[in-house]
Each structure stands twice: as C-alpha cells, then as structure tokens.
Amino acid sequence: MPRWFSISARRRSAALLALLAFPLVLAGCADNKAPRPAPTPPVQAVATSAKRAVPAPEKGSFAPVTSARSKVKYKAGEDPGFAERCGWPVNCPQPLPGSILPRKRIVAYYGNPQSKRMGALGEYPKDEMLRRLKGEVARWEKADPAHPVQPALHLIAVVAQGAPGKAGKYRMIMPDNIVSQVYGWAREANALLFIDIQTGHDDIRTVLPHFEWILKNPDVHLGIDPEFNLIKSRKVPGTKIGTYDAADVNYVSGYLRDLVKKYHLPPKVLTVHRFTRNGLTNYRSIVLRPEVQIVMNMDGWGAPWLKRDSYKDYVVAEPVEYTGFKLFYHNDTKKGDALLTPQDVLRLHPKPLYIQYQ
C-alpha cells in the first residue's frame, strides 16, 4: 500500500514509481450491538492498489544465496542460516492457553465492504468472497498439513483519506454498523475479525479506544498500518510513506494486554504492516507480552523476487516475534508474474504464520 520512496541511494534509480489517481475525499518464537448512524459516505481509497510496490533491491541482493552450512542455493528470504544469524527463532513469551500462534496459521481476506478497490474483502459479494476465502484456506491446509488454518477477515475500519474531512484528520472511521456487519460475516465463516487502522493525521492513542466495544470479543484482533501514520510529517496520505516507532507499537500492545486482562480473553494477535526500512523504527525496543502476539506483516507488492527481498530486508533481518506475508491478487500479477503459491511462500524462512490476501 507508494513504493516511489527510496530506501538507499543505490536503490533510488531502480525504485518503482506507481501511484494510481483515485478520487481523494512459521515465523516466530522458538518453538453489542452498535447504534445505526447516518448513511456511510463512500470510502475513498488512497491509491491502495498501486502504492505498495516493493522498492528494487540493491544490485544482486535477490540472487540465490549459498548456505555455508549446506551448500544449498537459496533465494532471498529462504536461507535458514541467514535467519539464524539475524536472531531467529526469537526468544519470546511462552504462548498462553488460547493462543492462536504458532499452533495455527491465519489466512485472511483484507479490504472494506464499501470499496471494490481496496481488497478481496470488498471486491466480491459476501457469499462469493467467503467461498473464495474457503478455497484459499484449503490450499494452505494442503500445502502444510502440520498447521491447521484459521480463516480471518481483515477489515480496514479506519481508512486514510486524501482530504482532511470535518475532523481535519485525513481519515474516515467506519460506522459501528459496518464493523458489526463484517463481524457477522466472520462469525458465519467461523473466521476471526481483524480491525485495521490507518490513522492519517490522527493519533493511534485517540483512535484505538473507539474500538474497545468490538475488540473485547475473543475472536477480534487488530492490525495497524505505519504507511498511513503521517501525524509527524503532516503530509497528505498517498504522497508520503508514514512510520510507527516502537513506542507506538508498545502503546498498542499494552492497550490490547489490558483488554485481555479486563475481559478475561485469550491472547490478541497484532499485525504491523511493513514494507520499508523506516516503516518501523527502533524495533529492538518493542516489548513482547504474553497477552499479545505480534506479527510483522510483509506488505509490499511486486514481482516474486522483489517480495522475497523485501521479506528478507524488513522482516527477517529485524526480528520481532512472528511473521506474515501479503499477497496481492492484482498488483503482484499486473506485469505478468504469477501469484506466489502457498508452496512458494512456505520456502521462506522463517515460515510466515499470517497470510493476507488483498
């Protein structure tokens, strides 16, 4: 979700420049009903279908790597020796009863029902969407029978906007009835619900409490998107890549921990989207808590070698707790490349335990 942003001088000349003109208004550790508001205004995506192209890597970084230990040639992101040198598996809290990870793999459909251009969740009618998700779950179960698959719907519940709106925050908070509707779909499919937040110019500390009413449910989890956190730069969403610091992630995980304790819930899963070096700063300062399972989700689109390289550089090289991987039905294939299969993704090391389809 634009990859026009350079990671280094060596990458600048090869960076992908793509920005659509939309209307603007097993990775990881060692082993209520809402009130009916006024009609919802149309959701206006901030070029989400074009702006997550993975930056081109430094010359040669995507070439197969030979492991000194086994003499096997690995593609970027697949070398277990590299992962081990980076600190995998991570020394993290022992999973509490009711934890989803690492026992299961989550496979999610991402999007917003008010927009067909923001992901699979809203692209198709509800019944077709759930049928397609069920098909993906079956493919992952076949590819890795050792890991049961937990389906999920990942709802963009706060959508970054290209105009300030009445609040002047460059974001739109979905009405509670829309959130309740998608939660109903998730329960129909025995799926989890993820609430995804794109803050724009708002503060995650102000926005997150708005969703306590839904997050207090045991099958509802959270995702945050650094790309659209532009409160420091004050730039318009879609014109600059945003960032979160470890302090922001620690606030969010602390908030979720408190909900787990307050409502006697099983641990929450927190996904943090990432596809640039500066998308997350001070990762070593992220606090790991037994009540919250943190997934660093590789969120870039592009050719398979670009995606592997991004996974290596921004997820494997900076270990936090668990890992995820995002697949774009349209943008990953727009230049003729085949969408990575479950078998392809399972060659990564560590293996992602959260898979997201947009």
Short mmCIF file of C-alpha atoms in Angstrom, two decimals, residues 91-323:
data_model
loop_
_atom_site.label_atom_id
_atom_site.label_comp_id
_atom_site.label_asym_id
_atom_site.label_seq_id
_atom_site.Cartn_x
_atom_site.Cartn_y
_atom_site.Cartn_z
CA ASN A 91 13.18 -15.77 22.41
CA CYS A 92 9.62 -14.72 23.15
CA PRO A 93 6.99 -15.43 25.82
CA GLN A 94 5.59 -18.93 26.09
CA PRO A 95 2.16 -18.95 24.39
CA LEU A 96 -0.70 -18.73 26.86
CA PRO A 97 -3.75 -21.01 26.71
CA GLY A 98 -5.97 -19.96 23.82
CA SER A 99 -3.10 -18.51 21.77
CA ILE A 100 -3.55 -18.86 18.01
CA LEU A 101 0.14 -18.69 17.11
CA PRO A 102 2.25 -20.66 16.46
CA ARG A 103 -0.14 -23.63 16.60
CA LYS A 104 -2.25 -22.34 13.70
CA ARG A 105 -1.68 -20.30 10.55
CA ILE A 106 -4.08 -17.42 9.88
CA VAL A 107 -5.24 -16.84 6.29
CA ALA A 108 -7.12 -13.55 5.88
CA TYR A 109 -9.02 -11.59 3.26
CA TYR A 110 -8.31 -7.84 3.53
CA GLY A 111 -10.39 -4.86 2.46
CA ASN A 112 -13.52 -2.82 3.12
CA PRO A 113 -17.08 -3.69 2.03
CA GLN A 114 -17.65 -0.10 0.91
CA SER A 115 -14.95 -0.32 -1.78
CA LYS A 116 -14.19 -2.88 -4.51
CA ARG A 117 -10.70 -1.44 -4.97
CA MET A 118 -9.23 -1.95 -1.51
CA GLY A 119 -9.03 -5.71 -1.39
CA ALA A 120 -10.74 -9.06 -1.71
CA LEU A 121 -13.00 -8.49 1.30
CA GLY A 122 -14.96 -5.81 -0.59
CA GLU A 123 -14.25 -6.79 -4.19
CA TYR A 124 -16.79 -9.61 -4.27
CA PRO A 125 -20.32 -10.12 -2.93
CA LYS A 126 -20.26 -11.57 0.56
CA ASP A 127 -21.09 -15.18 -0.32
CA GLU A 128 -18.60 -15.31 -3.18
CA MET A 129 -15.93 -13.67 -1.03
CA LEU A 130 -16.37 -16.24 1.74
CA ARG A 131 -16.32 -19.05 -0.82
CA ARG A 132 -13.04 -17.77 -2.26
CA LEU A 133 -11.54 -17.45 1.21
CA LYS A 134 -12.55 -21.04 1.97
CA GLY A 135 -10.71 -22.11 -1.19
CA GLU A 136 -7.51 -20.35 -0.08
CA VAL A 137 -7.76 -21.97 3.35
CA ALA A 138 -7.99 -25.38 1.71
CA ARG A 139 -4.90 -24.69 -0.41
CA TRP A 140 -2.86 -23.71 2.65
CA GLU A 141 -4.05 -26.74 4.60
CA LYS A 142 -2.97 -28.99 1.74
CA ALA A 143 0.42 -27.25 1.44
CA ASP A 144 1.20 -27.53 5.16
CA PRO A 145 -0.95 -30.19 6.86
CA ALA A 146 1.01 -29.78 10.09
CA HIS A 147 -0.51 -26.33 10.62
CA PRO A 148 -4.29 -26.02 10.92
CA VAL A 149 -5.53 -22.89 9.14
CA GLN A 150 -7.67 -20.28 10.85
CA PRO A 151 -9.61 -18.09 8.36
CA ALA A 152 -9.98 -14.37 9.04
CA LEU A 153 -11.50 -11.19 7.64
CA HIS A 154 -9.21 -8.15 7.92
CA LEU A 155 -11.40 -5.04 7.83
CA ILE A 156 -9.93 -1.59 7.17
CA ALA A 157 -12.03 0.07 9.86
CA VAL A 158 -10.22 3.42 9.73
CA VAL A 159 -9.40 4.45 6.16
CA ALA A 160 -6.79 7.08 5.31
CA GLN A 161 -8.19 9.86 3.12
CA GLY A 162 -6.68 12.42 0.76
CA ALA A 163 -8.84 15.22 2.17
CA PRO A 164 -8.92 16.38 5.81
CA GLY A 165 -12.65 15.85 6.35
CA LYS A 166 -14.66 17.52 9.12
CA ALA A 167 -12.24 16.39 11.81
CA GLY A 168 -9.20 17.58 9.83
CA LYS A 169 -7.54 14.18 10.39
CA TYR A 170 -7.31 12.74 6.85
CA ARG A 171 -9.05 9.54 7.91
CA MET A 172 -12.54 8.06 7.91
CA ILE A 173 -13.73 5.92 10.82
CA MET A 174 -16.20 3.29 9.65
CA PRO A 175 -19.57 3.40 11.44
CA ASP A 176 -20.13 0.71 14.03
CA ASN A 177 -22.87 -0.91 11.95
CA ILE A 178 -20.39 -1.58 9.11
CA VAL A 179 -17.95 -3.14 11.58
CA SER A 180 -20.78 -5.23 13.06
CA GLN A 181 -21.83 -6.37 9.59
CA VAL A 182 -18.36 -7.67 8.73
CA TYR A 183 -18.06 -9.26 12.17
CA GLY A 184 -21.27 -11.13 11.38
CA TRP A 185 -19.72 -12.37 8.13
CA ALA A 186 -16.66 -13.56 10.02
CA ARG A 187 -18.72 -15.47 12.55
CA GLU A 188 -20.75 -17.04 9.75
CA ALA A 189 -17.49 -18.41 8.30
CA ASN A 190 -16.00 -19.40 11.71
CA ALA A 191 -13.36 -16.77 10.98
CA LEU A 192 -11.54 -14.18 13.07
CA LEU A 193 -12.08 -10.47 12.54
CA PHE A 194 -9.13 -8.07 12.38
CA ILE A 195 -9.76 -4.35 12.88
CA ASP A 196 -7.22 -2.46 10.73
CA ILE A 197 -6.39 1.18 11.47
CA GLN A 198 -4.95 3.78 9.06
CA THR A 199 -4.60 6.87 11.25
CA GLY A 200 -3.81 9.61 8.69
CA HIS A 201 -3.16 12.66 10.88
CA ASP A 202 -4.87 11.21 13.93
CA ASP A 203 -3.10 9.59 16.89
CA ILE A 204 -3.41 5.84 17.45
CA ARG A 205 -3.84 6.65 21.14
CA THR A 206 -7.00 8.58 20.32
CA VAL A 207 -8.40 6.23 17.67
CA LEU A 208 -7.86 2.82 19.26
CA PRO A 209 -10.22 3.21 22.24
CA HIS A 210 -13.08 3.79 19.77
CA PHE A 211 -12.96 0.05 19.02
CA GLU A 212 -12.99 -1.38 22.54
CA TRP A 213 -16.63 -2.40 22.03
CA ILE A 214 -15.61 -4.87 19.29
CA LEU A 215 -12.08 -5.75 20.47
CA LYS A 216 -13.49 -7.07 23.74
CA ASN A 217 -14.72 -10.10 21.80
CA PRO A 218 -12.36 -13.09 21.95
CA ASP A 219 -12.31 -13.60 18.16
CA VAL A 220 -11.47 -9.98 17.22
CA HIS A 221 -7.86 -8.88 16.72
CA LEU A 222 -6.02 -5.80 15.46
CA GLY A 223 -3.84 -4.52 12.63
CA ILE A 224 -2.01 -1.18 12.37
CA ASP A 225 -0.56 0.37 9.22
CA PRO A 226 2.55 2.57 9.60
CA GLU A 227 2.30 3.71 5.98
CA PHE A 228 -0.71 5.85 6.82
CA ASN A 229 0.53 7.22 10.14
CA LEU A 230 1.52 10.71 8.98
CA ILE A 231 0.92 12.70 12.13
CA LYS A 232 4.59 13.78 12.36
CA SER A 233 5.19 14.75 8.74
CA ARG A 234 1.70 16.27 8.27
CA LYS A 235 1.83 15.07 4.68
CA VAL A 236 -1.31 14.04 2.80
CA PRO A 237 -1.85 10.26 2.73
CA GLY A 238 -0.74 8.88 -0.60
CA THR A 239 2.03 11.46 -1.04
CA LYS A 240 4.49 10.12 1.55
CA ILE A 241 5.13 6.89 3.41
CA GLY A 242 4.38 7.11 7.13
CA THR A 243 6.01 5.40 10.07
CA TYR A 244 5.50 3.99 13.54
CA ASP A 245 8.08 3.81 16.29
CA ALA A 246 8.49 1.02 18.82
CA ALA A 247 6.83 3.36 21.34
CA ASP A 248 3.64 3.35 19.24
CA VAL A 249 3.65 -0.43 18.93
CA ASN A 250 4.24 -0.74 22.68
CA TYR A 251 1.26 1.52 23.38
CA VAL A 252 -0.97 -0.62 21.17
CA SER A 253 0.21 -3.93 22.61
CA GLY A 254 -0.17 -2.53 26.12
CA TYR A 255 -3.72 -1.47 25.30
CA LEU A 256 -4.53 -4.95 23.98
CA ARG A 257 -2.90 -6.56 27.03
CA ASP A 258 -5.16 -4.52 29.27
CA LEU A 259 -8.24 -5.63 27.29
CA VAL A 260 -7.19 -9.26 27.61
CA LYS A 261 -6.94 -8.87 31.37
CA LYS A 262 -10.06 -6.73 31.74
CA TYR A 263 -12.35 -9.06 29.77
CA HIS A 264 -10.56 -12.36 30.55
CA LEU A 265 -9.75 -13.02 26.90
CA PRO A 266 -7.33 -15.31 25.12
CA PRO A 267 -4.25 -13.51 23.73
CA LYS A 268 -4.75 -10.99 20.94
CA VAL A 269 -2.91 -11.02 17.62
CA LEU A 270 -1.46 -7.67 16.49
CA THR A 271 -0.33 -7.32 12.88
CA VAL A 272 2.01 -4.48 11.92
CA HIS A 273 2.28 -3.86 8.17
CA ARG A 274 5.77 -3.18 6.90
CA PHE A 275 7.49 -2.72 3.56
CA THR A 276 10.16 -0.04 4.12
CA ARG A 277 13.13 0.38 6.45
CA ASN A 278 11.64 3.47 8.09
CA GLY A 279 8.16 1.99 8.33
CA LEU A 280 9.11 0.83 11.82
CA THR A 281 11.85 2.46 13.90
CA ASN A 282 13.67 1.10 16.96
CA TYR A 283 12.32 -2.43 16.50
CA ARG A 284 14.67 -3.72 19.22
CA SER A 285 12.69 -1.70 21.77
CA ILE A 286 9.40 -3.46 21.04
CA VAL A 287 8.14 -5.12 24.21
CA LEU A 288 6.88 -8.71 23.88
CA ARG A 289 3.93 -9.56 26.11
CA PRO A 290 2.34 -13.00 26.68
CA GLU A 291 -1.12 -11.48 26.12
CA VAL A 292 -0.30 -10.11 22.64
CA GLN A 293 1.22 -11.96 19.69
CA ILE A 294 2.93 -9.51 17.33
CA VAL A 295 3.15 -10.28 13.60
CA MET A 296 5.39 -8.23 11.32
CA ASN A 297 3.48 -8.47 8.04
CA MET A 298 5.46 -8.04 4.78
CA ASP A 299 3.11 -5.76 2.91
CA GLY A 300 4.77 -4.97 -0.42
CA TRP A 301 3.62 -5.83 -3.92
CA GLY A 302 5.67 -6.67 -6.97
CA ALA A 303 7.47 -9.50 -8.72
CA PRO A 304 8.22 -12.61 -6.66
CA TRP A 305 11.91 -11.75 -6.27
CA LEU A 306 11.03 -8.27 -5.03
CA LYS A 307 8.67 -9.67 -2.44
CA ARG A 308 11.22 -12.19 -1.22
CA ASP A 309 13.85 -9.48 -0.98
CA SER A 310 11.52 -7.22 0.99
CA TYR A 311 10.70 -10.06 3.38
CA LYS A 312 14.40 -10.67 3.91
CA ASP A 313 15.32 -7.00 4.44
CA TYR A 314 12.43 -5.74 6.58
CA VAL A 315 11.07 -8.80 8.37
CA VAL A 316 13.76 -11.49 8.65
CA ALA A 317 16.64 -9.02 9.20
CA GLU A 318 14.79 -7.24 12.03
CA PRO A 319 13.12 -10.00 14.07
CA VAL A 320 10.28 -9.14 16.42
CA GLU A 321 8.07 -12.18 17.19
CA TYR A 322 6.07 -13.76 14.33
CA THR A 323 5.97 -13.02 10.61
#
